Short mmCIF file of C-alpha atoms in Angstrom, two decimals:
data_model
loop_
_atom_site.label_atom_id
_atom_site.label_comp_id
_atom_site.label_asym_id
_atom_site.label_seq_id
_atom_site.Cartn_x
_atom_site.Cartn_y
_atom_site.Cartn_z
CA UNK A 1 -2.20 52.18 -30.45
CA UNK A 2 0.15 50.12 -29.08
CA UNK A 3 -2.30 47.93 -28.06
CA UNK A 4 -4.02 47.14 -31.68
CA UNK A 5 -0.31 47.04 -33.15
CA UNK A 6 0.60 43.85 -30.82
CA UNK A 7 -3.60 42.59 -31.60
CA UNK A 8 -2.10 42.86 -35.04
CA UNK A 9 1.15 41.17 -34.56
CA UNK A 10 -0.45 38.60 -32.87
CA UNK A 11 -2.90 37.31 -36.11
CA UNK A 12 -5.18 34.91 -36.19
CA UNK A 13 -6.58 32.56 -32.96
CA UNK A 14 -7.38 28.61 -33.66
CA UNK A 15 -11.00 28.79 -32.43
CA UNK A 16 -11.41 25.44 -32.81
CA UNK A 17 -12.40 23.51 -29.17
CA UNK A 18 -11.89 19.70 -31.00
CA UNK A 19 -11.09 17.46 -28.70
CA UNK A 20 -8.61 14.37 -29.79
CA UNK A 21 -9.46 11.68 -27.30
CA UNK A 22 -8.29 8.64 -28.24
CA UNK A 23 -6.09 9.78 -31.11
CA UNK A 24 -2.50 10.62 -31.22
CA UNK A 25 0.04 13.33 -32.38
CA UNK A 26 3.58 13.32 -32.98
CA UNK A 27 5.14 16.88 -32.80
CA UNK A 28 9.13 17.13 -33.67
CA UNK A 29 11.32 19.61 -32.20
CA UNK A 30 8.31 20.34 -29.74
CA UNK A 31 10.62 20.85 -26.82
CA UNK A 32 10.81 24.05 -27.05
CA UNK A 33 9.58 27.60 -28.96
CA UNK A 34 6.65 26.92 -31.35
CA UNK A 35 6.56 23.00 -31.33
CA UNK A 36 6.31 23.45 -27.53
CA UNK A 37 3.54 25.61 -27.50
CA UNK A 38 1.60 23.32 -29.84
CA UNK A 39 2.17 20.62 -28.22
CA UNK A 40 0.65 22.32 -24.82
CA UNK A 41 -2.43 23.10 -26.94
CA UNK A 42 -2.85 19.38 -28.36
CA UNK A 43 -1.86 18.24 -24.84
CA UNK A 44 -5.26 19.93 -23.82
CA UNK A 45 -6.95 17.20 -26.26
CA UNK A 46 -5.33 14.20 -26.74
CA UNK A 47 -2.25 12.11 -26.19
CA UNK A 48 1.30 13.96 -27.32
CA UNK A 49 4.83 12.74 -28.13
CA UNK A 50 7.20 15.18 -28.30
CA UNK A 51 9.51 14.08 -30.36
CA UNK A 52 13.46 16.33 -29.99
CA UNK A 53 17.14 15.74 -30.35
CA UNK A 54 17.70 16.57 -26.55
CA UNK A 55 15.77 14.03 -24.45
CA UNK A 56 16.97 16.38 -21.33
CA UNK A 57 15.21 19.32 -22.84
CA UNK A 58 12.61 17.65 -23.99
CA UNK A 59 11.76 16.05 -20.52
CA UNK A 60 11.47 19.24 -19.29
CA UNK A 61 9.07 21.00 -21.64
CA UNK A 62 6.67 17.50 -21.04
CA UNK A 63 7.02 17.82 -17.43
CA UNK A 64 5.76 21.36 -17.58
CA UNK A 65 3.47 20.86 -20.00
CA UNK A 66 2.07 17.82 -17.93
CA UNK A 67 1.52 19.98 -15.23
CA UNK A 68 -0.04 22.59 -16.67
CA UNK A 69 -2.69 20.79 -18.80
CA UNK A 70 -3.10 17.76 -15.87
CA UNK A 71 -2.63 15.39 -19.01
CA UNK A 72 0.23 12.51 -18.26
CA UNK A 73 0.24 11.29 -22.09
CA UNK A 74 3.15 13.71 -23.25
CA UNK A 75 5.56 11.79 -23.96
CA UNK A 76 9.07 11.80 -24.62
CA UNK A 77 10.71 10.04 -27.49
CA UNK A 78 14.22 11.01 -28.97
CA UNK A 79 14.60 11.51 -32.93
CA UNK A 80 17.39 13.26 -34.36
CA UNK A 81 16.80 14.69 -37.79
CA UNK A 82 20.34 15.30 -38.79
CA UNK A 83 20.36 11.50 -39.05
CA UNK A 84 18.66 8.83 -40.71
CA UNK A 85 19.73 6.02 -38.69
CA UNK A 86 18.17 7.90 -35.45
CA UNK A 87 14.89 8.77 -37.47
CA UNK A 88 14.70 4.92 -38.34
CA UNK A 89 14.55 3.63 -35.06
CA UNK A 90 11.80 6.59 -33.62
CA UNK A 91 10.03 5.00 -36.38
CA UNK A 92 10.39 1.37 -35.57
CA UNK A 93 9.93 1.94 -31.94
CA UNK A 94 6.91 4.23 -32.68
CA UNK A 95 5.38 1.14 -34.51
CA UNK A 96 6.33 -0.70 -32.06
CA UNK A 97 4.20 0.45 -29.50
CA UNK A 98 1.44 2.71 -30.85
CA UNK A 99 -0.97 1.54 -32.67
CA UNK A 100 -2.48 4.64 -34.16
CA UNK A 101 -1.17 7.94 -34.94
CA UNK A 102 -3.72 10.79 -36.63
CA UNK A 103 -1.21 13.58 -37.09
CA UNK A 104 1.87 14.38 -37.74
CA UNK A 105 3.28 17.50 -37.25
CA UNK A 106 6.37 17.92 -38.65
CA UNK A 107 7.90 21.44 -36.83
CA UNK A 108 11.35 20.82 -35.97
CA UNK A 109 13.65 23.46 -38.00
CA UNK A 110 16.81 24.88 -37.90
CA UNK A 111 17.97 28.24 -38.92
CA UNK A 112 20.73 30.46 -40.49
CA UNK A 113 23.24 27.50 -39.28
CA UNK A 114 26.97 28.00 -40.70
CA UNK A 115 27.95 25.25 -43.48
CA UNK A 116 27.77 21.82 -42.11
CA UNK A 117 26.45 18.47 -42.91
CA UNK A 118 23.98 16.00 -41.70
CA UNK A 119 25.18 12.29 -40.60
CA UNK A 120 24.11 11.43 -44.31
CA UNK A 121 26.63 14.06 -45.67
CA UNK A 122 23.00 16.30 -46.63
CA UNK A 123 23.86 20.04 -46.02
CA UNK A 124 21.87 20.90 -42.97
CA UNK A 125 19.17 23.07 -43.61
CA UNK A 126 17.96 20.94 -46.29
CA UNK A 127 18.94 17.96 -44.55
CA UNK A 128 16.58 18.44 -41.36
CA UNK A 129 14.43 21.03 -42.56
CA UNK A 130 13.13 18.94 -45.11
CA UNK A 131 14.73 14.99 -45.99
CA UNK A 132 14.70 14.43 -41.81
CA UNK A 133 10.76 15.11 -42.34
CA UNK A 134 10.70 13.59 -45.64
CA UNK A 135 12.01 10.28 -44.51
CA UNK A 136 10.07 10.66 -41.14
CA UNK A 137 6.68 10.92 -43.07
CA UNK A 138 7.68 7.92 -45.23
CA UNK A 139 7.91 5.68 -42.59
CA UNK A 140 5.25 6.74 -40.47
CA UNK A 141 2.56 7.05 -43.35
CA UNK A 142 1.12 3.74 -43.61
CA UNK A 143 0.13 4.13 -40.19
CA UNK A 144 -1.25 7.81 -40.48
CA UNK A 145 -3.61 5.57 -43.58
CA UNK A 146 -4.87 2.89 -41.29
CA UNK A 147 -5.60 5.45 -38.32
CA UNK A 148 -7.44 8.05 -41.16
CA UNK A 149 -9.08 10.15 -40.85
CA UNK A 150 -5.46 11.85 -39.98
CA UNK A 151 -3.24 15.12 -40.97
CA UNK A 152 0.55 15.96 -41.67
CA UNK A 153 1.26 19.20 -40.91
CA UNK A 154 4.03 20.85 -42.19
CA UNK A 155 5.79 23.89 -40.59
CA UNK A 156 7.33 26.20 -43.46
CA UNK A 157 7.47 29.72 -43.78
CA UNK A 158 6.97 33.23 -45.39
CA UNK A 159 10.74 32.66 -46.58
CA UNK A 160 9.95 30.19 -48.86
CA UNK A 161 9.41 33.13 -51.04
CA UNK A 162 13.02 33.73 -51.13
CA UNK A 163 13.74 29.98 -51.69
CA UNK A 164 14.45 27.84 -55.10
CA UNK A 165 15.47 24.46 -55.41
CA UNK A 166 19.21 24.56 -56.85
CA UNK A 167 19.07 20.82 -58.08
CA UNK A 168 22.50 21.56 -59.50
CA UNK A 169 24.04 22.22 -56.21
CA UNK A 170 21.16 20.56 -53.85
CA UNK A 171 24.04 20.63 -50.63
CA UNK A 172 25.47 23.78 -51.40
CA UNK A 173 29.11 22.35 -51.83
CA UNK A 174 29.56 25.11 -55.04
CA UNK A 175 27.67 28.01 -53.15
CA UNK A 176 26.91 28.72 -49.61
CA UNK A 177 24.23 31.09 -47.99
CA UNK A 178 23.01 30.33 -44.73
CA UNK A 179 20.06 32.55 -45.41
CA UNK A 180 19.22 31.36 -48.89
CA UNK A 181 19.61 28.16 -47.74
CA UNK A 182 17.32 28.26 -45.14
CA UNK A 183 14.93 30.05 -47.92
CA UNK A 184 15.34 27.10 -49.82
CA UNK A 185 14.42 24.39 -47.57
CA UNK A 186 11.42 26.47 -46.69
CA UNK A 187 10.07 26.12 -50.24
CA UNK A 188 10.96 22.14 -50.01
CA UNK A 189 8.52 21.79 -47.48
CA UNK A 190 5.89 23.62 -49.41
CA UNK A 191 6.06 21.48 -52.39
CA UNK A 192 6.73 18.25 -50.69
CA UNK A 193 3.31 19.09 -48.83
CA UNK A 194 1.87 20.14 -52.86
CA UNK A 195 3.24 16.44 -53.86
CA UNK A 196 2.23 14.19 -50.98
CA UNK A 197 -1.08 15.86 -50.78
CA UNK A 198 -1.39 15.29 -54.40
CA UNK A 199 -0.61 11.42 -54.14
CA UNK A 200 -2.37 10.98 -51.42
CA UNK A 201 -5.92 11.80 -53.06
CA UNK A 202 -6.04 9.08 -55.29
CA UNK A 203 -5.61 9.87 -59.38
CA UNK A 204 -9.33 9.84 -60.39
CA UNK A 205 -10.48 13.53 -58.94
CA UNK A 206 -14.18 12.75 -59.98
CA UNK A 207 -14.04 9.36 -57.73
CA UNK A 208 -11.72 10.79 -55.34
CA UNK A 209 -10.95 7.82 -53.06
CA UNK A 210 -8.12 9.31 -51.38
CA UNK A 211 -6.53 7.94 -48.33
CA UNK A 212 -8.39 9.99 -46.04
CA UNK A 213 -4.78 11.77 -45.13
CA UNK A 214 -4.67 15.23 -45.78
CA UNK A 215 -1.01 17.31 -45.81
CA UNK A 216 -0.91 20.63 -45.66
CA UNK A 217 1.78 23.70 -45.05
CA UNK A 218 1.57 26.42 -43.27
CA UNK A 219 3.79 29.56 -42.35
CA UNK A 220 3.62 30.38 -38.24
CA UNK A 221 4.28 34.03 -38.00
CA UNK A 222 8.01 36.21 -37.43
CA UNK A 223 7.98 34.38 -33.67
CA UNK A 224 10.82 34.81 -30.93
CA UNK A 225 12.21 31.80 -30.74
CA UNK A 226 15.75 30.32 -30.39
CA UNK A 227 15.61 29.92 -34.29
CA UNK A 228 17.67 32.89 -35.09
CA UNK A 229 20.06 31.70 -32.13
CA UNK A 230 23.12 31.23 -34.79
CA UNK A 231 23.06 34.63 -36.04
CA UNK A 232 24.21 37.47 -33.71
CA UNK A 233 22.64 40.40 -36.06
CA UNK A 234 19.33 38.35 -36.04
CA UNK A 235 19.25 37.63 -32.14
CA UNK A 236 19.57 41.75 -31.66
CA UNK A 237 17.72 42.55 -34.10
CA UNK A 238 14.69 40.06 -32.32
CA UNK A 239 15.09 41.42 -29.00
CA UNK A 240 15.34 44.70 -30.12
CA UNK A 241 12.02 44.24 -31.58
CA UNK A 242 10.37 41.64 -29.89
CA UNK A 243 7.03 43.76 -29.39
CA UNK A 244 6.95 43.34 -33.26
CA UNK A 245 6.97 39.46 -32.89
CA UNK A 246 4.66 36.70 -32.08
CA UNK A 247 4.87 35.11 -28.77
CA UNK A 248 5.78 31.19 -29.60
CA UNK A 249 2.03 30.51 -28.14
CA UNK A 250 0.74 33.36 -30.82
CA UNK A 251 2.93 31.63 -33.52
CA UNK A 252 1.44 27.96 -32.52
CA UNK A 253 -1.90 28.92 -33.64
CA UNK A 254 -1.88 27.96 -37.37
CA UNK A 255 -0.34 24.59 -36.55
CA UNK A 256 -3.03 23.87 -34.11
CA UNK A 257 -5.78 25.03 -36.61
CA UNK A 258 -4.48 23.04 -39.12
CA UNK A 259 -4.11 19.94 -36.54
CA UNK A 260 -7.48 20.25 -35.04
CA UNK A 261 -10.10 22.53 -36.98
CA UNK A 262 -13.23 20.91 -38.23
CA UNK A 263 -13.68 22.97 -41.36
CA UNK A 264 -9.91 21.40 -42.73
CA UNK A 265 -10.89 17.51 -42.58
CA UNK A 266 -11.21 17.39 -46.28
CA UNK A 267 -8.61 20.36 -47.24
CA UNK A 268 -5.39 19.61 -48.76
CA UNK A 269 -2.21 20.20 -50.65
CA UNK A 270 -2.71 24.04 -49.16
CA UNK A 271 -0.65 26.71 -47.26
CA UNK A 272 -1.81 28.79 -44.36
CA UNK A 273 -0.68 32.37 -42.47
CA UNK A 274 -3.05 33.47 -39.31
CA UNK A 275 -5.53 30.44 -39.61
CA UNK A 276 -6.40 31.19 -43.21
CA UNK A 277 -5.38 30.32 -46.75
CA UNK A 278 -2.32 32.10 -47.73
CA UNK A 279 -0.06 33.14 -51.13
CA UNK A 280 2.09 30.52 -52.23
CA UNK A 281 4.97 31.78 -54.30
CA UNK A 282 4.94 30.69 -57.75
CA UNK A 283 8.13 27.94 -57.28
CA UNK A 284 5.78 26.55 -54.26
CA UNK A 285 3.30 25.79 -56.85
CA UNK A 286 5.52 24.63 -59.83
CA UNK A 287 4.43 20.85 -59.77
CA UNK A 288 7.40 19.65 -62.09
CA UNK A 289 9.83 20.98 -59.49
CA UNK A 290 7.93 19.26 -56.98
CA UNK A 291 7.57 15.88 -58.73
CA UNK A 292 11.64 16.09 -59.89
CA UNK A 293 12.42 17.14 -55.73
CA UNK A 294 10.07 14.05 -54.68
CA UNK A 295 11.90 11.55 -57.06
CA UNK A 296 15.94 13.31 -55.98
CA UNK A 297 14.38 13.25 -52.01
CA UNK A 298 13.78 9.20 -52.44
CA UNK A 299 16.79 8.66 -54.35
CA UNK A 300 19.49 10.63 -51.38
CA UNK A 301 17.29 8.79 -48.88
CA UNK A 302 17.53 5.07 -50.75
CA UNK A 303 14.01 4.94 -50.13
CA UNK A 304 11.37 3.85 -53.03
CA UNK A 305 7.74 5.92 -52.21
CA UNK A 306 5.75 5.65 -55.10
#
């Protein structure tokens, strides 16, 4: 029994064996947890660039990861999400010296964080969560379209369920919830991946032209990770049952299929749980909300993405 109860917990495997020679992936917050895992798995296949706050840690998960898939293209490049300044130059230097990049992952995340701010005076959650990857995607996009086919994939979660976008109070300054806000920013990634995917198909659906740039979401699984590291009730309640959890390589899966599997390369605009489709709450598919968070997400950032 207790065998079929962790097959269980551990959902769904990324079968696919696609191999990305010659193409390359950018995977935030990859030094450690999920992002790390995924970027071992896409270090199997192609060239990786883990990009993290902490170069330091971040050396080390490449370094391991180097020597455990014999592949010397993981690469580390420093972005920090909390600030736009630092996510402008990863950009720039990215440009700089790659000229191709077929998908994005955008995993980085923080979680259940006590009130604070981002460089940009953003509160956090919201801040890195989702305008860090905003921004990010922005700059990088033009390259994602000349490399096409290529994919952003966007880590949300389950608790965008529990999420709603206050525009009233977008940073929280009138009302505070670390776990609401996290909530919140987890349904900001689901309908920013709704809008882009949207725009990115081209307006005429019966001559589809599209860019050839799919986005989609996807939710990885209740995984032990250093996520919950800011809340002391979380962190006991995850070790106490851990056996109930994904292991960050279990939890890695659904980014990797959505990376990598064959049967996606025309999919969009969708959200996915254990390598399949999944429920989107009803606020993840309201596409006013999503076109009024778009338009608020460009004006914060001074950015014009039409």
């Amino acid at each position: 029994a207790a065998l079929s109860c962790r097959r269980y917990v551990a959902g769904g495997q990324c079968k696919s064996t696609a191999k990305l020679e010659g193409k390359v992936v950018i995977i935030t917050g990859a030094n450690t947890g999920i992002g790390k895992e995924t970027a071992r798995d896409l270090a199997r296949r192609g060239k990786v660039i883990v990009a993290c706050r902490d170069v330091a840690k971040g050396e080390a998960a490449a370094s391991e990861i180097r020597a455990d898939t014999g592949n010397q293209q993981v690469i580390v490049k420093k972005v920090d999400l909390a600030d736009t300044k630092s996510i402008r130059e990863f950009a720039e230097k990215f440009l700089a010296e790659e000229k191709e990049l077929h998908i994005l992952i955008n995993n980085a995340g923080i979680m259940l964080c006590p009130y604070s701010k981002t460089a940009d005076g953003f509160e956090m959650h919201l801040g890195v969560n989702h305008l860090g990857h905003f921004l990010l995607t922005f700059l990088l996009l033009e390259r994602l379209k000349q490399s096409a086919p290529a994919r952003i994939v966007n880590v949300s979660s389950l608790a965008h369920h529990g999420g709603r976008i206050r525009f009233h109070d977008l940073h929280g300054e009138k009302s505070y919830n670390r776990g609401l806000a996290y909530c919140h920013s987890k349904l900001a990634n689901v309908l920013f991946t709704r809008e882009l995917a949207r725009r990115l198909q081209g307006k005429l659906f019966s001559f589809a032209i599209g860019t050839k740039v799919t986005a989609n979401a996807l939710h990885p699984g209740c995984v032990h990770s250093e996520l919950v590291q800011h809340s002391f009730v979380m962190t006991w309640l995850w070790n106490t049952f851990s056996f109930l959890l994904k292991t960050p390589q279990e939890g890695a899966q659904t980014s990797v299929y959505c990376a990598v599997a064959e049967e996606l390369d025309s999919v969009t605009g969708q959200y996915f749980s254990d390598c399949q489709p999944a429920y989107v709450s009803p606020r993840g598919r309201d596409d006013e909300t999503a076109k009024k968070l778009w338009s608020m997400s460009c004006e914060l950032l001074g950015i014009q993405w039409d």
